[in-house]
């Protein structure tokens, strides 16, 4: 199943904003702290993106194409009437 554009947008925005917010709030003195913040933000972004699909519910299946039937051929007897 491919993600919808809304899922990509919300997930990406969540990752970016969470990362920036946590980097501003939490003092990061080591690379390990930055890696943990990035991992946390990524997990939160995935949860938000998947949550959008779960809230909307599954998509309805596409409607089948209508059947096209050919018109019966016109014979000379039908044309004279």
C-alpha positions in Angstrom: 0.0 0.0 0.0 1.4 3.4 -1.0 1.1 6.4 1.3 -1.1 9.2 0.3 0.2 12.7 -0.2 -1.5 13.7 3.1 0.3 11.0 5.0 3.6 12.1 3.5 3.0 15.7 4.3 1.8 15.2 7.9 4.5 12.6 8.7 7.3 14.9 7.3 6.0 17.9 9.1 5.9 16.0 12.3 9.4 14.7 12.0 10.8 18.2 11.2 8.9 20.1 13.8 9.5 17.5 16.5 13.2 17.4 15.8 13.5 21.2 15.9 11.5 21.5 19.0 13.4 18.8 20.9 16.8 20.2 19.8 15.7 23.7 21.1 14.3 22.4 24.4 16.7 19.6 25.3 20.4 20.5 25.8 22.3 18.2 23.4 25.9 17.8 24.3 26.6 14.6 22.5 25.9 12.9 19.2 24.1 10.2 21.0 21.5 12.7 22.2 21.0 14.1 18.7 20.6 10.5 17.3 18.0 9.7 20.0 16.1 12.8 19.2 16.1 12.1 15.5 15.0 8.5 16.1 12.2 9.6 18.3 11.0 12.2 15.8 11.1 9.7 13.0 9.0 7.2 15.0 6.5 9.9 15.9 6.3 10.9 12.2 5.5 7.3 11.2 2.9 7.0 13.9 1.2 10.2 12.7 1.3 9.1 9.1 -0.2 5.7 9.8 -2.7 7.2 12.2 -4.2 9.3 9.4 -5.0 6.2 7.4 -6.5 4.5 10.4 -8.7 7.4 11.2 -10.0 7.7 7.7 -10.6 4.0 7.4 -9.8 1.8 4.4 -10.4 3.1 1.0 -13.5 1.9 -0.9 -12.6 -0.4 -3.8 -12.8 1.1 -7.2 -16.0 0.6 -9.1 -15.8 -1.8 -11.9 -15.8 -0.4 -15.4 -19.3 -0.5 -17.0 -19.9 -3.2 -19.5 -20.3 -1.8 -23.0 -22.5 -3.9 -25.3 -22.7 -3.4 -29.0 -26.1 -2.4 -30.5 -27.6 -5.1 -32.7 -27.0 -4.7 -36.4 -29.6 -2.9 -38.4 -31.0 -5.1 -41.2 -32.8 -3.9 -44.3 -36.2 -5.0 -42.9 -35.8 -2.9 -39.8 -34.6 0.1 -41.8 -37.7 0.1 -44.1 -40.2 0.3 -41.3 
